[in-house]
Amino acid sequence: MDRKRLFRTVLAVAVTLCIGAHCTAAPVEVVFWHPFDSGTPRDAIEELIEVFNASRDDIRVVGQVVPDLIEKVRVAVIGGSPPDVATNLYPWREGAIGMLTDLTPFAERDGLSLEEEFFPAGIPEAYYGGVLYGLPWFHVVHPVLFYRIDAYERAGLDGNSPPATWEELRALSTRLTQRSAEGVVTQLNFDWGKGAAENAFPMYYRVAGGEYVDPTGTRVIVNNDLARRVLNFLVEVREEIQSDLAVAVGTFYTGGRVHMLNGNWMAPNIQSGYPHLVPGVDWAMAPFPVPEGSPQQTVMSSRYMTIPKGAPNADAAWEFVKWLTGPEASRLYSLRRNLLPAHRDAVGDPAFADAFLFWDVQQAMLSHGIPEWGTVPIPDVANFLSVMELAYTKGLTRTVSPESALEEAARLMQAFLDEHLAD
């Protein structure tokens, strides 16, 4: 049964149940803002709204496409006319500035435990200051390691054994980087995120398990042994491959790169865009390696369902939010869009193995996922990290020592955090 037929079947059952229950009460209208304006994303959310509406006689959800969603929600909340439900990337940030409804009373009333129901990556960023502001909906993974099985096999390596650590990945250069007689790099092992460019440090630091602030959320802790290890490692590999990058030709898709750092969403894109590359034969994906001695963990970015502050129908909105992030809707939506579900009970369906390339790998990543921005969410995290970037870039380029760069980063970030907390 294809996915559209599955949706129609669920819808038909819901309608039948509603008719059998004599659905006659005038429903409460729940206005739901989302950014999905076309294609499969919009079709999928509209189909779910239909399923929910057909299953309830007391609530009717009306979906509305809203560009620049977070900014529009802020304007609506301040103006006193917010929607009832809105998708959100940063519930902790928006909750910290008073834009979202506290969901803690709803969750406690219904006995909903995030730790029991959702995968770990989406939980910390659902809160700020111990207050629940969103329910996890789905995850995307970045970084993921894509690698060319065919290049491994040509080099006499096992195509089913990708590197598990940074050190193993680095060592593969001796086997996998190839040069022509003229010195052109025709096959590069890995570019370390475009040569360990200026935006690489936060990603590698989080993969290594690094945190930006202490458990209280008031003290910056980036000037630590792990941060120094990560930054020194990036400086070394950056310098190792600079000359190779200057003369490297080709891409991962043409065989010019053996390893590629990207998000898990690239798997179906590779399959559709490069059909001559057969998954499991020519290429595969794996969890991104970690530093030697570190546990395997995968950085995930989560999407959430929230109720804006002052929503006129918060009780009905909660029913929709709880349903949409629950196991059945999460399963349907994830299968429709090829996204990793946030709900633990959604992944038991055998259909995931058919719908997702390398499902065993992606399912494993769900089990050891960690939140993108840290286990202690930071308000205004984008600007917080921009302040950090000014300092650690100096370390990557050896303008100053890595140690001095991290000292400066900690000082600048602490000043930024203190100013924010004072507000």
PDB file of N, CA and C in Angstrom, residues 47-96:
ATOM      1  N   GLU A  47      -3.000  16.426   4.772  1.00  0.00           N
ATOM      2  CA  GLU A  47      -3.602  15.109   4.949  1.00  0.00           C
ATOM      3  C   GLU A  47      -3.760  14.766   6.430  1.00  0.00           C
ATOM      4  N   LEU A  48      -2.760  15.134   7.232  1.00  0.00           N
ATOM      5  CA  LEU A  48      -2.861  14.869   8.663  1.00  0.00           C
ATOM      6  C   LEU A  48      -3.964  15.702   9.311  1.00  0.00           C
ATOM      7  N   ILE A  49      -4.092  16.943   8.875  1.00  0.00           N
ATOM      8  CA  ILE A  49      -5.179  17.782   9.396  1.00  0.00           C
ATOM      9  C   ILE A  49      -6.530  17.141   9.081  1.00  0.00           C
ATOM     10  N   GLU A  50      -6.670  16.601   7.867  1.00  0.00           N
ATOM     11  CA  GLU A  50      -7.912  15.915   7.495  1.00  0.00           C
ATOM     12  C   GLU A  50      -8.175  14.721   8.410  1.00  0.00           C
ATOM     13  N   VAL A  51      -7.128  13.945   8.673  1.00  0.00           N
ATOM     14  CA  VAL A  51      -7.289  12.769   9.531  1.00  0.00           C
ATOM     15  C   VAL A  51      -7.732  13.191  10.926  1.00  0.00           C
ATOM     16  N   PHE A  52      -7.072  14.203  11.475  1.00  0.00           N
ATOM     17  CA  PHE A  52      -7.444  14.661  12.819  1.00  0.00           C
ATOM     18  C   PHE A  52      -8.874  15.184  12.844  1.00  0.00           C
ATOM     19  N   ASN A  53      -9.215  16.033  11.884  1.00  0.00           N
ATOM     20  CA  ASN A  53     -10.562  16.620  11.878  1.00  0.00           C
ATOM     21  C   ASN A  53     -11.646  15.557  11.750  1.00  0.00           C
ATOM     22  N   ALA A  54     -11.351  14.523  10.966  1.00  0.00           N
ATOM     23  CA  ALA A  54     -12.342  13.465  10.793  1.00  0.00           C
ATOM     24  C   ALA A  54     -12.499  12.604  12.042  1.00  0.00           C
ATOM     25  N   SER A  55     -11.489  12.622  12.904  1.00  0.00           N
ATOM     26  CA  SER A  55     -11.533  11.781  14.105  1.00  0.00           C
ATOM     27  C   SER A  55     -12.135  12.490  15.304  1.00  0.00           C
ATOM     28  N   ARG A  56     -12.366  13.812  15.194  1.00  0.00           N
ATOM     29  CA  ARG A  56     -12.877  14.582  16.333  1.00  0.00           C
ATOM     30  C   ARG A  56     -14.130  15.354  15.930  1.00  0.00           C
ATOM     31  N   ASP A  57     -15.125  15.351  16.802  1.00  0.00           N
ATOM     32  CA  ASP A  57     -16.312  16.146  16.528  1.00  0.00           C
ATOM     33  C   ASP A  57     -16.291  17.467  17.287  1.00  0.00           C
ATOM     34  N   ASP A  58     -15.287  17.634  18.180  1.00  0.00           N
ATOM     35  CA  ASP A  58     -15.254  18.822  19.031  1.00  0.00           C
ATOM     36  C   ASP A  58     -14.204  19.845  18.621  1.00  0.00           C
ATOM     37  N   ILE A  59     -13.312  19.467  17.695  1.00  0.00           N
ATOM     38  CA  ILE A  59     -12.220  20.356  17.284  1.00  0.00           C
ATOM     39  C   ILE A  59     -12.103  20.319  15.769  1.00  0.00           C
ATOM     40  N   ARG A  60     -11.907  21.475  15.178  1.00  0.00           N
ATOM     41  CA  ARG A  60     -11.646  21.555  13.739  1.00  0.00           C
ATOM     42  C   ARG A  60     -10.393  22.390  13.537  1.00  0.00           C
ATOM     43  N   VAL A  61      -9.355  21.769  12.996  1.00  0.00           N
ATOM     44  CA  VAL A  61      -8.083  22.453  12.756  1.00  0.00           C
ATOM     45  C   VAL A  61      -8.101  23.077  11.374  1.00  0.00           C
ATOM     46  N   VAL A  62      -7.680  24.334  11.302  1.00  0.00           N
ATOM     47  CA  VAL A  62      -7.557  25.053  10.035  1.00  0.00           C
ATOM     48  C   VAL A  62      -6.081  25.388   9.841  1.00  0.00           C
ATOM     49  N   GLY A  63      -5.465  24.775   8.841  1.00  0.00           N
ATOM     50  CA  GLY A  63      -4.059  25.044   8.567  1.00  0.00           C
ATOM     51  C   GLY A  63      -3.882  26.288   7.726  1.00  0.00           C
ATOM     52  N   GLN A  64      -2.871  27.076   8.051  1.00  0.00           N
ATOM     53  CA  GLN A  64      -2.559  28.290   7.294  1.00  0.00           C
ATOM     54  C   GLN A  64      -1.056  28.348   7.040  1.00  0.00           C
ATOM     55  N   VAL A  65      -0.685  28.548   5.778  1.00  0.00           N
ATOM     56  CA  VAL A  65       0.723  28.684   5.414  1.00  0.00           C
ATOM     57  C   VAL A  65       1.183  30.098   5.744  1.00  0.00           C
ATOM     58  N   VAL A  66       2.240  30.201   6.541  1.00  0.00           N
ATOM     59  CA  VAL A  66       2.728  31.509   6.980  1.00  0.00           C
ATOM     60  C   VAL A  66       4.238  31.568   6.760  1.00  0.00           C
ATOM     61  N   PRO A  67       4.721  32.386   5.818  1.00  0.00           N
ATOM     62  CA  PRO A  67       6.164  32.547   5.650  1.00  0.00           C
ATOM     63  C   PRO A  67       6.743  33.350   6.811  1.00  0.00           C
ATOM     64  N   ASP A  68       8.067  33.255   6.990  1.00  0.00           N
ATOM     65  CA  ASP A  68       8.724  33.967   8.099  1.00  0.00           C
ATOM     66  C   ASP A  68       7.980  33.695   9.402  1.00  0.00           C
ATOM     67  N   LEU A  69       7.761  32.437   9.661  1.00  0.00           N
ATOM     68  CA  LEU A  69       6.805  32.015  10.683  1.00  0.00           C
ATOM     69  C   LEU A  69       7.140  32.524  12.083  1.00  0.00           C
ATOM     70  N   ILE A  70       8.373  32.353  12.511  1.00  0.00           N
ATOM     71  CA  ILE A  70       8.712  32.730  13.884  1.00  0.00           C
ATOM     72  C   ILE A  70       8.510  34.219  14.108  1.00  0.00           C
ATOM     73  N   GLU A  71       8.935  35.024  13.136  1.00  0.00           N
ATOM     74  CA  GLU A  71       8.760  36.475  13.259  1.00  0.00           C
ATOM     75  C   GLU A  71       7.277  36.846  13.271  1.00  0.00           C
ATOM     76  N   LYS A  72       6.489  36.159  12.417  1.00  0.00           N
ATOM     77  CA  LYS A  72       5.051  36.456  12.358  1.00  0.00           C
ATOM     78  C   LYS A  72       4.354  36.058  13.667  1.00  0.00           C
ATOM     79  N   VAL A  73       4.782  34.964  14.271  1.00  0.00           N
ATOM     80  CA  VAL A  73       4.200  34.567  15.554  1.00  0.00           C
ATOM     81  C   VAL A  73       4.500  35.619  16.614  1.00  0.00           C
ATOM     82  N   ARG A  74       5.720  36.122  16.619  1.00  0.00           N
ATOM     83  CA  ARG A  74       6.067  37.170  17.592  1.00  0.00           C
ATOM     84  C   ARG A  74       5.160  38.390  17.425  1.00  0.00           C
ATOM     85  N   VAL A  75       5.000  38.815  16.188  1.00  0.00           N
ATOM     86  CA  VAL A  75       4.154  39.984  15.923  1.00  0.00           C
ATOM     87  C   VAL A  75       2.722  39.715  16.379  1.00  0.00           C
ATOM     88  N   ALA A  76       2.229  38.505  16.092  1.00  0.00           N
ATOM     89  CA  ALA A  76       0.852  38.163  16.452  1.00  0.00           C
ATOM     90  C   ALA A  76       0.667  38.101  17.965  1.00  0.00           C
ATOM     91  N   VAL A  77       1.647  37.545  18.672  1.00  0.00           N
ATOM     92  CA  VAL A  77       1.552  37.468  20.134  1.00  0.00           C
ATOM     93  C   VAL A  77       1.554  38.866  20.739  1.00  0.00           C
ATOM     94  N   ILE A  78       2.481  39.697  20.284  1.00  0.00           N
ATOM     95  CA  ILE A  78       2.567  41.063  20.810  1.00  0.00           C
ATOM     96  C   ILE A  78       1.299  41.849  20.483  1.00  0.00           C
ATOM     97  N   GLY A  79       0.738  41.584  19.299  1.00  0.00           N
ATOM     98  CA  GLY A  79      -0.470  42.286  18.880  1.00  0.00           C
ATOM     99  C   GLY A  79      -1.756  41.724  19.456  1.00  0.00           C
ATOM    100  N   GLY A  80      -1.657  40.615  20.174  1.00  0.00           N
ATOM    101  CA  GLY A  80      -2.838  40.055  20.814  1.00  0.00           C
ATOM    102  C   GLY A  80      -3.709  39.186  19.943  1.00  0.00           C
ATOM    103  N   SER A  81      -3.171  38.713  18.802  1.00  0.00           N
ATOM    104  CA  SER A  81      -3.975  37.857  17.920  1.00  0.00           C
ATOM    105  C   SER A  81      -3.162  36.657  17.434  1.00  0.00           C
ATOM    106  N   PRO A  82      -2.656  35.844  18.354  1.00  0.00           N
ATOM    107  CA  PRO A  82      -1.817  34.713  17.942  1.00  0.00           C
ATOM    108  C   PRO A  82      -2.641  33.560  17.392  1.00  0.00           C
ATOM    109  N   PRO A  83      -2.011  32.672  16.625  1.00  0.00           N
ATOM    110  CA  PRO A  83      -2.681  31.427  16.244  1.00  0.00           C
ATOM    111  C   PRO A  83      -2.747  30.507  17.460  1.00  0.00           C
ATOM    112  N   ASP A  84      -3.426  29.404  17.296  1.00  0.00           N
ATOM    113  CA  ASP A  84      -3.529  28.439  18.394  1.00  0.00           C
ATOM    114  C   ASP A  84      -2.331  27.494  18.445  1.00  0.00           C
ATOM    115  N   VAL A  85      -1.798  27.156  17.280  1.00  0.00           N
ATOM    116  CA  VAL A  85      -0.682  26.216  17.185  1.00  0.00           C
ATOM    117  C   VAL A  85       0.280  26.722  16.123  1.00  0.00           C
ATOM    118  N   ALA A  86       1.578  26.505  16.331  1.00  0.00           N
ATOM    119  CA  ALA A  86       2.575  26.875  15.325  1.00  0.00           C
ATOM    120  C   ALA A  86       3.761  25.927  15.418  1.00  0.00           C
ATOM    121  N   THR A  87       4.326  25.581  14.271  1.00  0.00           N
ATOM    122  CA  THR A  87       5.582  24.841  14.278  1.00  0.00           C
ATOM    123  C   THR A  87       6.686  25.773  14.761  1.00  0.00           C
ATOM    124  N   ASN A  88       7.782  25.174  15.274  1.00  0.00           N
ATOM    125  CA  ASN A  88       8.845  26.007  15.820  1.00  0.00           C
ATOM    126  C   ASN A  88      10.162  25.253  15.814  1.00  0.00           C
ATOM    127  N   LEU A  89      11.227  25.965  15.477  1.00  0.00           N
ATOM    128  CA  LEU A  89      12.572  25.402  15.537  1.00  0.00           C
ATOM    129  C   LEU A  89      13.223  25.637  16.890  1.00  0.00           C
ATOM    130  N   TYR A  90      12.820  26.683  17.577  1.00  0.00           N
ATOM    131  CA  TYR A  90      13.534  27.115  18.779  1.00  0.00           C
ATOM    132  C   TYR A  90      12.564  27.363  19.936  1.00  0.00           C
ATOM    133  N   PRO A  91      11.878  26.352  20.437  1.00  0.00           N
ATOM    134  CA  PRO A  91      10.906  26.610  21.503  1.00  0.00           C
ATOM    135  C   PRO A  91      11.536  27.175  22.768  1.00  0.00           C
ATOM    136  N   TRP A  92      12.755  26.749  23.093  1.00  0.00           N
ATOM    137  CA  TRP A  92      13.404  27.288  24.294  1.00  0.00           C
ATOM    138  C   TRP A  92      13.673  28.781  24.141  1.00  0.00           C
ATOM    139  N   ARG A  93      14.106  29.194  22.958  1.00  0.00           N
ATOM    140  CA  ARG A  93      14.411  30.610  22.732  1.00  0.00           C
ATOM    141  C   ARG A  93      13.145  31.455  22.755  1.00  0.00           C
ATOM    142  N   GLU A  94      12.110  30.989  22.056  1.00  0.00           N
ATOM    143  CA  GLU A  94      10.871  31.758  22.005  1.00  0.00           C
ATOM    144  C   GLU A  94      10.143  31.730  23.349  1.00  0.00           C
ATOM    145  N   GLY A  95      10.259  30.614  24.057  1.00  0.00           N
ATOM    146  CA  GLY A  95       9.665  30.556  25.382  1.00  0.00           C
ATOM    147  C   GLY A  95      10.351  31.487  26.359  1.00  0.00           C
ATOM    148  N   ALA A  96      11.667  31.610  26.235  1.00  0.00           N
ATOM    149  CA  ALA A  96      12.432  32.459  27.151  1.00  0.00           C
ATOM    150  C   ALA A  96      12.044  33.923  27.047  1.00  0.00           C
TER     151      ALA A  96
END
